[in-house]
PDB file of C-alpha atoms in Angstrom:
ATOM      1  CA  MET D 876      80.464 191.456 169.783  1.00 88.00           C
ATOM      2  CA  PHE D 877      83.259 193.936 169.027  1.00 95.00           C
ATOM      3  CA  THR D 878      84.648 193.537 165.508  1.00 95.00           C
ATOM      4  CA  SER D 879      86.671 196.753 165.412  1.00 96.00           C
ATOM      5  CA  LEU D 880      87.968 199.424 167.801  1.00 97.00           C
ATOM      6  CA  GLU D 881      89.435 202.872 167.319  1.00 97.00           C
ATOM      7  CA  PHE D 882      91.029 205.069 170.017  1.00 97.00           C
ATOM      8  CA  THR D 883      92.078 208.659 169.320  1.00 96.00           C
ATOM      9  CA  ASN D 884      94.063 210.613 171.935  1.00 96.00           C
ATOM     10  CA  PHE D 885      92.876 208.280 174.696  1.00 96.00           C
ATOM     11  CA  ARG D 886      95.507 207.575 177.368  1.00 94.00           C
ATOM     12  CA  GLY D 887      98.727 206.717 175.490  1.00 93.00           C
ATOM     13  CA  PHE D 888      96.972 206.041 172.192  1.00 95.00           C
ATOM     14  CA  GLN D 889      97.305 208.802 169.608  1.00 93.00           C
ATOM     15  CA  SER D 890      95.585 206.813 166.872  1.00 94.00           C
ATOM     16  CA  LEU D 891      94.867 203.119 167.354  1.00 95.00           C
ATOM     17  CA  LYS D 892      92.768 201.188 164.831  1.00 96.00           C
ATOM     18  CA  LEU D 893      92.062 197.480 165.223  1.00 97.00           C
ATOM     19  CA  GLU D 894      90.077 195.335 162.789  1.00 96.00           C
ATOM     20  CA  GLY D 895      89.274 191.625 162.816  1.00 95.00           C
ATOM     21  CA  LEU D 896      88.580 190.988 166.505  1.00 97.00           C
ATOM     22  CA  GLN D 897      87.295 187.492 167.245  1.00 97.00           C
ATOM     23  CA  ARG D 898      85.128 185.725 169.815  1.00 97.00           C
ATOM     24  CA  VAL D 899      88.182 185.288 172.083  1.00 97.00           C
ATOM     25  CA  ASN D 900      91.029 187.814 172.054  1.00 98.00           C
ATOM     26  CA  LEU D 901      94.330 187.729 173.920  1.00 97.00           C
ATOM     27  CA  VAL D 902      95.937 191.129 174.558  1.00 97.00           C
ATOM     28  CA  VAL D 903      99.741 191.031 174.750  1.00 95.00           C
ATOM     29  CA  GLY D 904     102.547 193.543 175.065  1.00 91.00           C
ATOM     30  CA  ARG D 905     105.455 194.502 177.273  1.00 87.00           C
ATOM     31  CA  ASN D 906     105.037 196.378 180.528  1.00 85.00           C
ATOM     32  CA  ASN D 907     103.802 199.928 179.909  1.00 85.00           C
ATOM     33  CA  ALA D 908     102.625 198.972 176.401  1.00 87.00           C
ATOM     34  CA  GLY D 909      99.066 200.098 177.100  1.00 91.00           C
ATOM     35  CA  LYS D 910      97.245 196.868 177.979  1.00 93.00           C
ATOM     36  CA  THR D 911      95.444 198.371 180.986  1.00 91.00           C
ATOM     37  CA  SER D 912      94.528 201.497 179.019  1.00 93.00           C
ATOM     38  CA  PHE D 913      93.195 199.278 176.237  1.00 95.00           C
ATOM     39  CA  LEU D 914      90.930 197.449 178.698  1.00 94.00           C
ATOM     40  CA  GLU D 915      89.662 200.767 180.092  1.00 94.00           C
ATOM     41  CA  GLY D 916      88.762 202.000 176.619  1.00 94.00           C
ATOM     42  CA  LEU D 917      87.071 198.700 175.895  1.00 95.00           C
ATOM     43  CA  ALA D 918      85.030 198.965 179.109  1.00 93.00           C
ATOM     44  CA  ILE D 919      83.928 202.523 178.296  1.00 94.00           C
ATOM     45  CA  LEU D 920      82.776 201.473 174.835  1.00 94.00           C
ATOM     46  CA  ALA D 921      80.916 198.414 176.124  1.00 93.00           C
ATOM     47  CA  ASN D 922      78.747 200.182 178.673  1.00 90.00           C
ATOM     48  CA  PRO D 923      79.706 203.845 179.198  1.00 90.00           C
ATOM     49  CA  GLU D 924      76.747 204.869 181.361  1.00 83.00           C
ATOM     50  CA  ARG D 925      77.122 202.221 184.046  1.00 76.00           C
ATOM     51  CA  LEU D 926      80.896 202.016 184.314  1.00 72.00           C
ATOM     52  CA  SER D 927      81.946 205.602 184.947  1.00 75.00           C
ATOM     53  CA  ASP D 928      81.910 205.171 188.728  1.00 79.00           C
ATOM     54  CA  GLN D 929      83.684 201.790 188.532  1.00 82.00           C
ATOM     55  CA  LEU D 930      86.510 202.664 186.124  1.00 86.00           C
ATOM     56  CA  PRO D 931      89.072 204.097 188.583  1.00 85.00           C
ATOM     57  CA  GLY D 932      89.454 200.808 190.479  1.00 83.00           C
ATOM     58  CA  MET D 933      88.478 198.376 187.747  1.00 84.00           C
ATOM     59  CA  PHE D 934      91.991 197.635 186.452  1.00 82.00           C
ATOM     60  CA  ARG D 935      94.271 199.871 188.528  1.00 82.00           C
ATOM     61  CA  PRO D 936      94.832 200.061 192.289  1.00 77.00           C
ATOM     62  CA  PHE D 937      92.976 203.139 193.467  1.00 70.00           C
ATOM     63  CA  SER D 938      92.349 204.171 197.041  1.00 64.00           C
ATOM     64  CA  SER D 939      88.707 204.587 198.041  1.00 65.00           C
ATOM     65  CA  GLY D 940      89.751 207.868 199.623  1.00 66.00           C
ATOM     66  CA  GLY D 941      91.404 209.159 196.457  1.00 73.00           C
ATOM     67  CA  ASN D 942      90.155 212.067 194.377  1.00 84.00           C
ATOM     68  CA  VAL D 943      89.044 210.609 191.035  1.00 82.00           C
ATOM     69  CA  THR D 944      88.327 214.012 189.478  1.00 83.00           C
ATOM     70  CA  ARG D 945      91.953 214.995 190.092  1.00 84.00           C
ATOM     71  CA  ASP D 946      93.912 211.738 190.075  1.00 86.00           C
ATOM     72  CA  TYR D 947      92.126 209.597 187.486  1.00 88.00           C
ATOM     73  CA  PHE D 948      89.784 211.116 184.894  1.00 88.00           C
ATOM     74  CA  PRO D 949      92.097 213.917 183.625  1.00 89.00           C
ATOM     75  CA  TRP D 950      94.603 211.194 182.669  1.00 91.00           C
ATOM     76  CA  LEU D 951      92.191 209.640 180.179  1.00 93.00           C
ATOM     77  CA  VAL D 952      93.276 212.460 177.844  1.00 94.00           C
ATOM     78  CA  ARG D 953      96.525 211.822 175.984  1.00 93.00           C
ATOM     79  CA  ASN D 954      99.329 214.169 177.023  1.00 90.00           C
ATOM     80  CA  GLY D 955      99.359 217.244 174.807  1.00 88.00           C
ATOM     81  CA  ALA D 956      95.871 216.685 173.376  1.00 93.00           C
ATOM     82  CA  SER D 957      92.700 218.610 174.157  1.00 92.00           C
ATOM     83  CA  ILE D 958      89.661 216.955 175.701  1.00 92.00           C
ATOM     84  CA  ALA D 959      87.686 217.549 172.491  1.00 91.00           C
ATOM     85  CA  GLU D 960      90.220 215.445 170.564  1.00 94.00           C
ATOM     86  CA  VAL D 961      89.513 212.273 172.566  1.00 95.00           C
ATOM     87  CA  VAL D 962      87.304 209.860 170.627  1.00 96.00           C
ATOM     88  CA  LEU D 963      86.503 206.167 171.127  1.00 96.00           C
ATOM     89  CA  LYS D 964      84.822 204.242 168.317  1.00 96.00           C
ATOM     90  CA  SER D 965      83.648 200.673 167.989  1.00 96.00           C
ATOM     91  CA  LYS D 966      81.645 198.402 165.770  1.00 94.00           C
ATOM     92  CA  ILE D 967      79.507 195.931 167.701  1.00 90.00           C
ATOM     93  CA  ASN D 968      77.293 193.437 165.880  1.00 85.00           C
ATOM     94  CA  GLU D 969      77.671 195.525 162.697  1.00 86.00           C
ATOM     95  CA  LYS D 970      76.512 198.721 164.442  1.00 93.00           C
ATOM     96  CA  SER D 971      78.880 201.647 164.989  1.00 95.00           C
ATOM     97  CA  TYR D 972      79.176 203.590 168.237  1.00 95.00           C
ATOM     98  CA  THR D 973      81.166 206.730 169.069  1.00 95.00           C
ATOM     99  CA  ILE D 974      82.021 208.091 172.512  1.00 95.00           C
ATOM    100  CA  SER D 975      83.489 211.599 172.594  1.00 94.00           C
ATOM    101  CA  PHE D 976      84.274 214.117 175.318  1.00 93.00           C
ATOM    102  CA  CYS D 977      83.986 217.825 175.987  1.00 91.00           C
ATOM    103  CA  GLU D 978      85.131 220.149 178.765  1.00 88.00           C
ATOM    104  CA  ARG D 979      83.568 222.785 180.959  1.00 86.00           C
ATOM    105  CA  ASN D 980      82.755 226.087 179.300  1.00 81.00           C
ATOM    106  CA  ALA D 981      83.859 229.542 180.425  1.00 74.00           C
ATOM    107  CA  ASN D 982      81.059 229.652 183.000  1.00 80.00           C
ATOM    108  CA  GLY D 983      82.269 226.439 184.637  1.00 79.00           C
ATOM    109  CA  GLY D 984      79.380 224.327 183.371  1.00 82.00           C
ATOM    110  CA  PHE D 985      78.809 221.816 180.581  1.00 84.00           C
ATOM    111  CA  LEU D 986      76.937 222.462 177.364  1.00 85.00           C
ATOM    112  CA  THR D 987      75.795 219.307 175.586  1.00 88.00           C
ATOM    113  CA  PRO D 988      76.397 219.729 171.839  1.00 89.00           C
ATOM    114  CA  PRO D 989      73.464 219.220 169.443  1.00 91.00           C
ATOM    115  CA  GLY D 990      72.887 215.594 168.507  1.00 92.00           C
ATOM    116  CA  LYS D 991      74.745 214.323 171.582  1.00 93.00           C
ATOM    117  CA  THR D 992      73.651 212.649 174.834  1.00 93.00           C
ATOM    118  CA  ASN D 993      75.386 213.438 178.126  1.00 92.00           C
ATOM    119  CA  LEU D 994      76.499 210.098 179.619  1.00 92.00           C
ATOM    120  CA  TRP D 995      78.359 211.351 182.677  1.00 90.00           C
ATOM    121  CA  ASN D 996      80.694 214.099 183.828  1.00 87.00           C
ATOM    122  CA  GLN D 997      83.670 213.864 186.136  1.00 86.00           C
ATOM    123  CA  GLY D 998      85.737 216.927 187.009  1.00 84.00           C
ATOM    124  CA  SER D 999      86.517 218.727 183.764  1.00 85.00           C
ATOM    125  CA  LEU D1000      85.316 215.840 181.552  1.00 89.00           C
ATOM    126  CA  MET D1001      81.893 215.111 180.106  1.00 91.00           C
ATOM    127  CA  ALA D1002      81.339 211.909 178.113  1.00 93.00           C
ATOM    128  CA  LEU D1003      79.021 212.066 175.123  1.00 94.00           C
ATOM    129  CA  ALA D1004      77.272 209.609 172.841  1.00 94.00           C
ATOM    130  CA  SER D1005      75.719 210.198 169.444  1.00 92.00           C
ATOM    131  CA  GLN D1006      71.919 210.319 169.659  1.00 92.00           C
ATOM    132  CA  GLU D1007      71.703 208.917 166.140  1.00 92.00           C
ATOM    133  CA  GLN D1008      73.908 205.905 166.910  1.00 93.00           C
ATOM    134  CA  GLY D1009      72.555 205.324 170.404  1.00 91.00           C
ATOM    135  CA  ILE D1010      74.312 204.307 173.602  1.00 92.00           C
ATOM    136  CA  PRO D1011      76.077 200.933 173.814  1.00 90.00           C
ATOM    137  CA  LYS D1012      74.746 198.878 176.722  1.00 89.00           C
ATOM    138  CA  PHE D1013      76.552 195.556 176.808  1.00 90.00           C
ATOM    139  CA  PRO D1014      76.898 193.872 180.233  1.00 88.00           C
ATOM    140  CA  ILE D1015      80.549 193.403 181.141  1.00 89.00           C
ATOM    141  CA  ARG D1016      82.250 191.243 183.772  1.00 87.00           C
ATOM    142  CA  VAL D1017      85.843 191.611 184.926  1.00 86.00           C
ATOM    143  CA  VAL D1018      87.751 188.668 186.410  1.00 83.00           C
ATOM    144  CA  SER D1019      90.512 190.057 188.599  1.00 74.00           C
ATOM    145  CA  VAL D1020      94.101 188.894 188.537  1.00 67.00           C
ATOM    146  CA  LEU D1021      94.018 188.393 192.308  1.00 63.00           C
ATOM    147  CA  PRO D1022      93.224 184.913 193.693  1.00 63.00           C
ATOM    148  CA  ARG D1023      89.944 184.874 195.613  1.00 72.00           C
ATOM    149  CA  PRO D1024      89.212 183.197 198.957  1.00 76.00           C
ATOM    150  CA  GLN D1025      86.997 180.142 198.721  1.00 79.00           C
ATOM    151  CA  GLU D1026      84.223 181.919 200.636  1.00 83.00           C
ATOM    152  CA  GLU D1027      83.981 184.560 197.889  1.00 83.00           C
ATOM    153  CA  ILE D1028      84.044 181.929 195.136  1.00 86.00           C
ATOM    154  CA  VAL D1029      81.204 180.070 196.876  1.00 89.00           C
ATOM    155  CA  LYS D1030      79.126 183.269 196.869  1.00 88.00           C
ATOM    156  CA  VAL D1031      79.627 184.026 193.176  1.00 87.00           C
ATOM    157  CA  PHE D1032      79.094 180.334 192.318  1.00 90.00           C
ATOM    158  CA  ALA D1033      75.826 180.345 194.269  1.00 89.00           C
ATOM    159  CA  LYS D1034      74.717 183.469 192.404  1.00 87.00           C
ATOM    160  CA  ALA D1035      75.511 181.787 189.081  1.00 88.00           C
ATOM    161  CA  VAL D1036      73.503 178.642 189.845  1.00 89.00           C
ATOM    162  CA  ARG D1037      70.522 180.698 191.008  1.00 87.00           C
ATOM    163  CA  ARG D1038      69.963 181.514 187.350  1.00 82.00           C
ATOM    164  CA  ARG D1039      67.219 179.414 185.812  1.00 81.00           C
ATOM    165  CA  ASP D1040      69.693 177.301 183.820  1.00 85.00           C
ATOM    166  CA  GLY D1041      72.858 178.116 185.775  1.00 87.00           C
ATOM    167  CA  GLU D1042      73.559 174.640 187.146  1.00 90.00           C
ATOM    168  CA  GLU D1043      72.995 172.965 183.790  1.00 91.00           C
ATOM    169  CA  LYS D1044      75.292 175.391 181.974  1.00 87.00           C
ATOM    170  CA  LEU D1045      78.099 175.013 184.513  1.00 90.00           C
ATOM    171  CA  ASP D1046      77.842 171.218 184.383  1.00 91.00           C
ATOM    172  CA  GLN D1047      77.857 171.337 180.589  1.00 88.00           C
ATOM    173  CA  LEU D1048      80.953 173.562 180.442  1.00 86.00           C
ATOM    174  CA  PHE D1049      82.966 171.441 182.868  1.00 88.00           C
ATOM    175  CA  HIS D1050      81.943 168.238 181.122  1.00 88.00           C
ATOM    176  CA  ILE D1051      83.223 169.681 177.834  1.00 84.00           C
ATOM    177  CA  ILE D1052      86.704 170.265 179.226  1.00 80.00           C
ATOM    178  CA  ASP D1053      86.802 167.043 181.306  1.00 87.00           C
ATOM    179  CA  GLU D1054      84.367 164.233 180.511  1.00 90.00           C
ATOM    180  CA  ARG D1055      84.856 162.774 183.986  1.00 94.00           C
ATOM    181  CA  ILE D1056      83.112 165.767 185.601  1.00 94.00           C
ATOM    182  CA  LEU D1057      79.417 164.972 185.934  1.00 94.00           C
ATOM    183  CA  LYS D1058      78.381 167.973 188.027  1.00 94.00           C
ATOM    184  CA  VAL D1059      79.606 170.709 190.366  1.00 94.00           C
ATOM    185  CA  ARG D1060      77.664 171.561 193.522  1.00 92.00           C
ATOM    186  CA  VAL D1061      77.822 173.577 196.761  1.00 90.00           C
ATOM    187  CA  ILE D1062      77.508 171.275 199.793  1.00 89.00           C
ATOM    188  CA  PRO D1063      76.711 172.712 203.263  1.00 87.00           C
ATOM    189  CA  PHE D1064      78.669 171.443 206.257  1.00 82.00           C
ATOM    190  CA  ASP D1065      78.642 172.236 209.980  1.00 74.00           C
ATOM    191  CA  ASN D1066      78.982 175.768 211.393  1.00 73.00           C
ATOM    192  CA  ASN D1067      77.490 177.387 208.276  1.00 77.00           C
ATOM    193  CA  TYR D1068      80.488 176.272 206.197  1.00 83.00           C
ATOM    194  CA  HIS D1069      79.950 175.566 202.493  1.00 87.00           C
ATOM    195  CA  GLN D1070      82.271 173.721 200.135  1.00 89.00           C
ATOM    196  CA  ILE D1071      82.208 173.458 196.321  1.00 93.00           C
ATOM    197  CA  MET D1072      82.402 169.807 195.293  1.00 93.00           C
ATOM    198  CA  PHE D1073      83.164 168.125 191.954  1.00 95.00           C
ATOM    199  CA  ASP D1074      81.471 164.866 190.969  1.00 96.00           C
ATOM    200  CA  PHE D1075      83.971 162.727 189.028  1.00 95.00           C
ATOM    201  CA  GLY D1076      81.847 159.572 189.323  1.00 94.00           C
ATOM    202  CA  LEU D1077      83.860 158.360 192.326  1.00 95.00           C
ATOM    203  CA  SER D1078      82.430 156.982 195.551  1.00 95.00           C
ATOM    204  CA  GLU D1079      82.472 160.525 196.986  1.00 94.00           C
ATOM    205  CA  MET D1080      82.470 164.031 195.481  1.00 95.00           C
ATOM    206  CA  VAL D1081      85.852 165.779 195.450  1.00 94.00           C
ATOM    207  CA  PRO D1082      86.235 169.150 197.268  1.00 92.00           C
ATOM    208  CA  MET D1083      87.481 172.125 195.278  1.00 88.00           C
ATOM    209  CA  SER D1084      90.657 172.244 197.347  1.00 85.00           C
ATOM    210  CA  GLN D1085      91.665 168.877 195.880  1.00 90.00           C
ATOM    211  CA  VAL D1086      91.262 169.664 192.159  1.00 87.00           C
ATOM    212  CA  GLY D1087      93.867 171.242 189.906  1.00 81.00           C
ATOM    213  CA  GLN D1088      94.586 174.945 189.571  1.00 77.00           C
ATOM    214  CA  GLY D1089      93.128 174.975 186.067  1.00 78.00           C
ATOM    215  CA  LEU D1090      89.704 173.829 187.280  1.00 83.00           C
ATOM    216  CA  HIS D1091      89.906 176.263 190.201  1.00 82.00           C
ATOM    217  CA  ARG D1092      90.556 179.211 187.865  1.00 80.00           C
ATOM    218  CA  LEU D1093      87.856 178.077 185.423  1.00 84.00           C
ATOM    219  CA  LEU D1094      85.330 177.786 188.227  1.00 88.00           C
ATOM    220  CA  THR D1095      85.923 181.434 189.115  1.00 85.00           C
ATOM    221  CA  ILE D1096      85.738 182.556 185.475  1.00 84.00           C
ATOM    222  CA  PHE D1097      82.597 180.553 184.637  1.00 85.00           C
ATOM    223  CA  SER D1098      80.841 181.664 187.814  1.00 87.00           C
ATOM    224  CA  GLU D1099      81.656 185.334 187.195  1.00 83.00           C
ATOM    225  CA  ILE D1100      80.342 185.122 183.640  1.00 81.00           C
ATOM    226  CA  LEU D1101      77.114 183.343 184.564  1.00 81.00           C
ATOM    227  CA  SER D1102      76.415 185.422 187.661  1.00 78.00           C
ATOM    228  CA  GLY D1103      76.245 188.656 185.688  1.00 71.00           C
ATOM    229  CA  GLU D1104      74.775 187.514 182.364  1.00 74.00           C
ATOM    230  CA  ALA D1105      77.783 189.089 180.650  1.00 82.00           C
ATOM    231  CA  ILE D1106      78.138 189.824 176.961  1.00 90.00           C
ATOM    232  CA  ILE D1107      81.755 190.985 177.305  1.00 93.00           C
ATOM    233  CA  CYS D1108      84.163 189.280 179.730  1.00 92.00           C
ATOM    234  CA  ILE D1109      87.590 190.702 180.583  1.00 93.00           C
ATOM    235  CA  ILE D1110      90.109 188.404 182.288  1.00 90.00           C
ATOM    236  CA  ASP D1111      93.194 190.178 183.578  1.00 87.00           C
ATOM    237  CA  GLU D1112      96.462 188.172 183.494  1.00 88.00           C
ATOM    238  CA  ILE D1113      94.669 184.943 182.734  1.00 88.00           C
ATOM    239  CA  GLU D1114      97.682 182.738 183.494  1.00 86.00           C
ATOM    240  CA  ASN D1115      98.009 184.009 187.069  1.00 80.00           C
ATOM    241  CA  GLY D1116      98.178 181.149 189.567  1.00 73.00           C
ATOM    242  CA  ILE D1117      97.997 178.438 186.879  1.00 79.00           C
ATOM    243  CA  HIS D1118     100.787 175.976 186.102  1.00 80.00           C
ATOM    244  CA  HIS D1119     101.766 176.099 182.442  1.00 85.00           C
ATOM    245  CA  SER D1120     100.740 172.460 181.990  1.00 83.00           C
ATOM    246  CA  MET D1121      97.109 173.415 182.743  1.00 83.00           C
ATOM    247  CA  LEU D1122      96.865 176.394 180.385  1.00 88.00           C
ATOM    248  CA  GLU D1123      95.557 174.497 177.371  1.00 90.00           C
ATOM    249  CA  GLN D1124      92.776 173.050 179.532  1.00 86.00           C
ATOM    250  CA  VAL D1125      91.877 176.555 180.709  1.00 86.00           C
ATOM    251  CA  TRP D1126      91.720 177.844 177.132  1.00 92.00           C
ATOM    252  CA  THR D1127      89.605 174.881 176.077  1.00 91.00           C
ATOM    253  CA  GLY D1128      87.141 175.766 178.808  1.00 88.00           C
ATOM    254  CA  ILE D1129      87.089 179.466 177.906  1.00 90.00           C
ATOM    255  CA  ALA D1130      86.521 178.652 174.230  1.00 92.00           C
ATOM    256  CA  ALA D1131      83.590 176.413 175.185  1.00 90.00           C
ATOM    257  CA  ALA D1132      82.146 179.059 177.518  1.00 88.00           C
ATOM    258  CA  ALA D1133      82.426 181.828 174.936  1.00 90.00           C
ATOM    259  CA  GLU D1134      80.644 179.760 172.308  1.00 91.00           C
ATOM    260  CA  THR D1135      78.027 178.204 174.606  1.00 88.00           C
ATOM    261  CA  LEU D1136      77.118 181.421 176.428  1.00 86.00           C
ATOM    262  CA  GLY D1137      77.438 183.749 173.431  1.00 90.00           C
ATOM    263  CA  ILE D1138      80.021 186.066 174.992  1.00 92.00           C
ATOM    264  CA  GLN D1139      83.181 187.768 173.779  1.00 96.00           C
ATOM    265  CA  VAL D1140      86.357 187.398 175.836  1.00 96.00           C
ATOM    266  CA  PHE D1141      89.324 189.750 176.155  1.00 97.00           C
ATOM    267  CA  ALA D1142      92.194 188.420 178.270  1.00 95.00           C
ATOM    268  CA  THR D1143      95.696 189.717 178.972  1.00 94.00           C
ATOM    269  CA  THR D1144      98.910 187.791 179.516  1.00 92.00           C
ATOM    270  CA  HIS D1145     102.676 188.157 179.959  1.00 88.00           C
ATOM    271  CA  SER D1146     103.281 184.449 179.326  1.00 89.00           C
ATOM    272  CA  GLN D1147     104.622 182.932 176.099  1.00 90.00           C
ATOM    273  CA  GLU D1148     103.374 179.536 177.329  1.00 92.00           C
ATOM    274  CA  CYS D1149      99.888 181.026 177.632  1.00 93.00           C
ATOM    275  CA  ILE D1150      99.995 182.219 174.008  1.00 94.00           C
ATOM    276  CA  GLU D1151     101.162 178.814 172.788  1.00 93.00           C
ATOM    277  CA  ALA D1152      98.516 177.000 174.844  1.00 94.00           C
ATOM    278  CA  ALA D1153      95.758 179.226 173.437  1.00 96.00           C
ATOM    279  CA  ASN D1154      96.889 178.534 169.898  1.00 96.00           C
ATOM    280  CA  GLU D1155      96.917 174.789 170.604  1.00 95.00           C
ATOM    281  CA  ALA D1156      93.449 174.829 172.161  1.00 95.00           C
ATOM    282  CA  PHE D1157      91.817 176.787 169.338  1.00 97.00           C
ATOM    283  CA  SER D1158      93.639 174.814 166.632  1.00 96.00           C
ATOM    284  CA  LYS D1159      91.800 171.701 167.857  1.00 95.00           C
ATOM    285  CA  ARG D1160      88.384 173.343 167.527  1.00 94.00           C
ATOM    286  CA  PRO D1161      86.207 173.347 164.394  1.00 94.00           C
ATOM    287  CA  ALA D1162      86.552 177.146 164.144  1.00 93.00           C
ATOM    288  CA  TYR D1163      89.666 179.089 165.098  1.00 96.00           C
ATOM    289  CA  ASP D1164      87.703 181.939 166.694  1.00 96.00           C
ATOM    290  CA  PHE D1165      90.738 183.500 168.358  1.00 98.00           C
ATOM    291  CA  SER D1166      93.012 186.485 167.766  1.00 97.00           C
ATOM    292  CA  ILE D1167      95.960 188.159 169.443  1.00 97.00           C
ATOM    293  CA  VAL D1168      95.894 191.923 169.990  1.00 97.00           C
ATOM    294  CA  GLN D1169      99.540 192.970 170.116  1.00 95.00           C
ATOM    295  CA  LEU D1170     100.287 196.392 171.589  1.00 95.00           C
ATOM    296  CA  PHE D1171     103.659 198.116 171.312  1.00 91.00           C
ATOM    297  CA  ARG D1172     104.949 201.566 172.181  1.00 89.00           C
ATOM    298  CA  LEU D1173     106.454 203.851 169.528  1.00 86.00           C
ATOM    299  CA  GLU D1174     107.654 207.460 169.701  1.00 82.00           C
ATOM    300  CA  ASP D1175     104.245 208.795 168.642  1.00 79.00           C
ATOM    301  CA  GLY D1176     102.308 206.682 171.129  1.00 81.00           C
ATOM    302  CA  VAL D1177     101.001 203.143 171.541  1.00 88.00           C
ATOM    303  CA  GLN D1178     100.212 201.198 168.379  1.00 92.00           C
ATOM    304  CA  GLY D1179      98.718 197.777 167.877  1.00 94.00           C
ATOM    305  CA  ARG D1180      97.680 195.085 165.438  1.00 94.00           C
ATOM    306  CA  VAL D1181      95.353 192.088 165.369  1.00 96.00           C
ATOM    307  CA  LEU D1182      96.942 188.748 164.503  1.00 95.00           C
ATOM    308  CA  ASP D1183      94.902 185.899 163.037  1.00 94.00           C
ATOM    309  CA  LYS D1184      95.836 182.194 163.016  1.00 94.00           C
ATOM    310  CA  LYS D1185      98.210 182.531 160.058  1.00 93.00           C
ATOM    311  CA  HIS D1186     100.143 185.419 161.593  1.00 92.00           C
ATOM    312  CA  ILE D1187     100.132 183.939 165.107  1.00 93.00           C
ATOM    313  CA  GLU D1188     101.718 180.711 163.882  1.00 91.00           C
ATOM    314  CA  ALA D1189     104.173 182.634 161.696  1.00 90.00           C
ATOM    315  CA  ALA D1190     105.185 184.769 164.679  1.00 87.00           C
ATOM    316  CA  MET D1191     105.757 181.705 166.876  1.00 83.00           C
ATOM    317  CA  ALA D1192     107.630 179.841 164.114  1.00 82.00           C
ATOM    318  CA  GLY D1193     109.881 182.854 163.674  1.00 79.00           C
ATOM    319  CA  GLU D1194     110.430 182.954 167.450  1.00 67.00           C
ATOM    320  CA  ILE D1195     109.037 186.486 167.678  1.00 69.00           C
ATOM    321  CA  ASP D1196     108.302 187.504 171.254  1.00 71.00           C
ATOM    322  CA  LEU D1197     104.589 188.360 171.346  1.00 74.00           C
ATOM    323  CA  ARG D1198     104.420 189.085 175.064  1.00 67.00           C
TER     324      ARG D1198
END
């Protein structure tokens, strides 16, 4: 898992260095503080080869008819910097990785520098990895902020349970957050209609439409994680569509999933209630494996810091706005 990150001249970051990342990390900051850019840098560092074609629409609305070489990739370079000055660094499981960039030469082509591997090129950009360090290849799943129709959730749930131990893991996770839940299944009905049902030990199983928003959101998150065998999971605006009273339950479930499945979670939020609920949920666990990544904009670019339990509680006690 990521333990440290460093962005140089990437997007709005002139020089960002973060140490002390945990199993679950909540990214906070005001609008235009760089949260989306942070997630893009994180995605590049997790799996740079596979994600180049997915980046433009991963966290930002981007038309399928748009020109990514003109309207997206040039903007990965911080304003006023050269392409050669853009560097992304990470430490994952005690191993360091560096992603750098170069631009087309005078002949209009790319020349891969010695000791580097060409990952991809888009427009005037070519992404490079150090041959000595190797290329990071960590499966990543992104849970969108947008609510999904039940038909789509059924499909991703079905993909998750097709894994050899998918059903057992889902049942285990839901039982951890609510002991009444014995199992979760897809039940076929007439006209090729399928419904996800929860077994609470009642005379009949309860359809997904009749359970709380927290369980609905967790079902989507758990299914996405299991369906792709993720190592890194990014959840955009985690509180979206969830009543504040259910947030602690959601965080309890995410903490259990991260530990049980061996994944690292990065989530974003604009909600103070979400921050407080996360702190409550992790404070009740044997290990407080949670941090807040706070981003803030200064004159020389976006800066950030990682807050541990001590500093999170101090910030909340001092009524400091962490959003």
